[in-house]
C-alpha positions as a Markdown table, in Angstrom:
| # | Residue | x | y | z |
|---|---|---|---|---|
| 1 | Met | -22.1 | 25.9 | 39.0 |
| 2 | Lys | -18.9 | 24.1 | 40.1 |
| 3 | Lys | -20.9 | 20.8 | 40.5 |
| 4 | Leu | -22.2 | 21.2 | 36.9 |
| 5 | Ser | -18.7 | 21.9 | 35.6 |
| 6 | Gly | -17.4 | 18.8 | 37.4 |
| 7 | Ile | -20.1 | 16.6 | 35.9 |
| 8 | Leu | -19.5 | 18.0 | 32.5 |
| 9 | Ala | -15.7 | 17.4 | 32.7 |
| 10 | Ile | -16.3 | 13.8 | 33.8 |
| 11 | Tyr | -18.7 | 13.3 | 30.9 |
| 12 | Ile | -16.3 | 14.7 | 28.4 |
| 13 | Ile | -13.4 | 12.6 | 29.7 |
| 14 | Ser | -15.5 | 9.5 | 29.7 |
| 15 | Phe | -16.8 | 10.1 | 26.2 |
| 16 | Ser | -13.4 | 10.9 | 24.7 |
| 17 | Gly | -11.9 | 7.7 | 26.2 |
| 18 | Thr | -14.4 | 5.6 | 24.2 |
| 19 | Ala | -14.4 | 7.7 | 21.0 |
| 20 | Trp | -11.7 | 5.6 | 19.3 |
| 21 | Asp | -11.7 | 2.1 | 18.1 |
| 22 | Gly | -8.1 | 1.7 | 19.0 |
| 23 | Val | -5.4 | 3.6 | 20.9 |
| 24 | Lys | -1.9 | 2.1 | 20.8 |
| 25 | Thr | 1.5 | 3.5 | 21.9 |
| 26 | Gly | 4.9 | 2.5 | 20.6 |
| 27 | Lys | 7.7 | 3.5 | 18.3 |
| 28 | Val | 7.2 | 3.8 | 14.6 |
| 29 | Ala | 8.7 | 0.7 | 13.0 |
| 30 | Ser | 8.0 | 1.5 | 9.4 |
| 31 | Val | 6.1 | 3.7 | 7.0 |
| 32 | Asp | 4.8 | 3.0 | 3.6 |
| 33 | Val | 3.7 | 5.6 | 1.1 |
| 34 | Thr | 1.5 | 5.2 | -2.0 |
| 35 | Gly | -1.1 | 7.1 | -3.9 |
| 36 | Gly | -2.8 | 9.9 | -1.9 |
| 37 | Thr | -6.2 | 8.2 | -1.7 |
| 38 | Asn | -5.0 | 4.6 | -1.6 |
| 39 | Tyr | -4.3 | 4.5 | 2.1 |
| 40 | Gly | -1.6 | 7.0 | 1.2 |
| 41 | Phe | 0.6 | 7.1 | 4.3 |
| 42 | Arg | 0.7 | 3.9 | 6.3 |
| 43 | Val | 2.3 | 3.4 | 9.7 |
| 44 | Val | 3.3 | 0.3 | 11.6 |
| 45 | Leu | 4.4 | 0.4 | 15.2 |
| 46 | Glu | 7.1 | -1.9 | 16.7 |
| 47 | Gly | 5.7 | -5.3 | 17.2 |
| 48 | Ala | 2.8 | -4.5 | 14.7 |
| 49 | Pro | 0.1 | -4.4 | 17.4 |
| 50 | Lys | -3.5 | -4.6 | 16.1 |
| 51 | Leu | -4.4 | -0.9 | 16.0 |
| 52 | Cys | -8.2 | -0.8 | 16.1 |
| 53 | Gly | -9.7 | -4.1 | 17.1 |
| 54 | Asn | -9.1 | -5.9 | 13.9 |
| 55 | Gly | -6.4 | -8.0 | 12.3 |
| 56 | His | -4.4 | -5.2 | 10.8 |
| 57 | Gly | -1.1 | -4.0 | 12.2 |
| 58 | Trp | -1.0 | -0.7 | 10.4 |
| 59 | Ala | -3.0 | 2.5 | 10.3 |
| 60 | Tyr | -3.3 | 5.1 | 7.5 |
| 61 | Ile | -4.0 | 8.6 | 6.6 |
| 62 | Asn | -4.9 | 9.9 | 3.2 |
| 63 | Glu | -3.8 | 13.0 | 1.4 |
| 64 | Pro | -7.3 | 14.6 | 1.4 |
| 65 | Asp | -7.5 | 14.3 | 5.2 |
| 66 | Ser | -7.3 | 17.4 | 7.2 |
| 67 | Asn | -3.8 | 18.2 | 8.4 |
| 68 | Tyr | -2.3 | 15.4 | 6.3 |
| 69 | Gln | 1.1 | 17.1 | 5.8 |
| 70 | Thr | 1.4 | 17.7 | 9.6 |
| 71 | Tyr | 0.6 | 14.1 | 10.5 |
| 72 | Val | 3.2 | 12.8 | 7.9 |
| 73 | Ser | 5.8 | 15.3 | 9.2 |
| 74 | Val | 5.3 | 14.4 | 12.8 |
| 75 | Leu | 5.3 | 10.7 | 12.3 |
| 76 | Leu | 8.4 | 10.8 | 10.1 |
| 77 | Ala | 10.2 | 13.0 | 12.7 |
| 78 | Ala | 9.1 | 10.6 | 15.5 |
| 79 | Lys | 10.5 | 7.7 | 13.4 |
| 80 | Met | 13.9 | 9.4 | 12.9 |
| 81 | Ala | 14.1 | 10.5 | 16.5 |
| 82 | Gly | 13.0 | 7.1 | 17.9 |
| 83 | Ser | 10.2 | 8.9 | 19.9 |
| 84 | Thr | 7.2 | 7.2 | 21.3 |
| 85 | Val | 3.9 | 7.9 | 19.6 |
| 86 | Thr | 0.3 | 7.2 | 20.5 |
| 87 | Ile | -2.0 | 6.6 | 17.6 |
| 88 | Tyr | -5.7 | 7.0 | 17.9 |
| 89 | Ala | -7.6 | 5.3 | 15.1 |
| 90 | Asn | -11.1 | 4.3 | 13.9 |
| 91 | Gln | -11.9 | 1.3 | 12.0 |
| 92 | Glu | -13.4 | 1.8 | 8.5 |
| 93 | Arg | -16.9 | 0.5 | 8.3 |
| 94 | Asn | -18.1 | 1.7 | 4.9 |
| 95 | Ser | -15.5 | -0.1 | 2.7 |
| 96 | Gly | -15.8 | -3.5 | 4.3 |
| 97 | Asn | -12.0 | -3.9 | 4.8 |
| 98 | Gly | -11.9 | -2.5 | 8.3 |
| 99 | Tyr | -8.6 | -0.7 | 7.9 |
| 100 | Cys | -7.5 | 1.7 | 10.7 |
| 101 | His | -7.8 | 5.4 | 9.8 |
| 102 | Ile | -5.6 | 7.7 | 12.0 |
| 103 | Gly | -7.6 | 10.4 | 13.7 |
| 104 | Tyr | -5.2 | 11.7 | 16.2 |
| 105 | Ile | -1.6 | 11.2 | 17.2 |
| 106 | Ser | 0.5 | 12.2 | 20.2 |
| 107 | Val | 4.4 | 12.2 | 20.3 |
| 108 | Arg | 6.5 | 12.0 | 23.5 |
């Protein structure tokens, strides 16, 4: 049973490490806010690193996204406090523009 649990843990860790198109860490340099479904809350990290394997240096979350208000609050608090954040994002594939959609964040 322990061996099976260990194999399962390795599989989960391996899979979760490749689940995102981009994972970048840095301080929030700027935010832009617009209409709720027009890439409503946009974040740029210091140095504007390319966030998910494309040419865009910003990532977004839209108002209809689950936990939107919490994401916005945490990112704004991190900006004000100068805290380091890690943004996990996936590249849009359906719209053809390839923008980076935030799926998870971590603040340190």
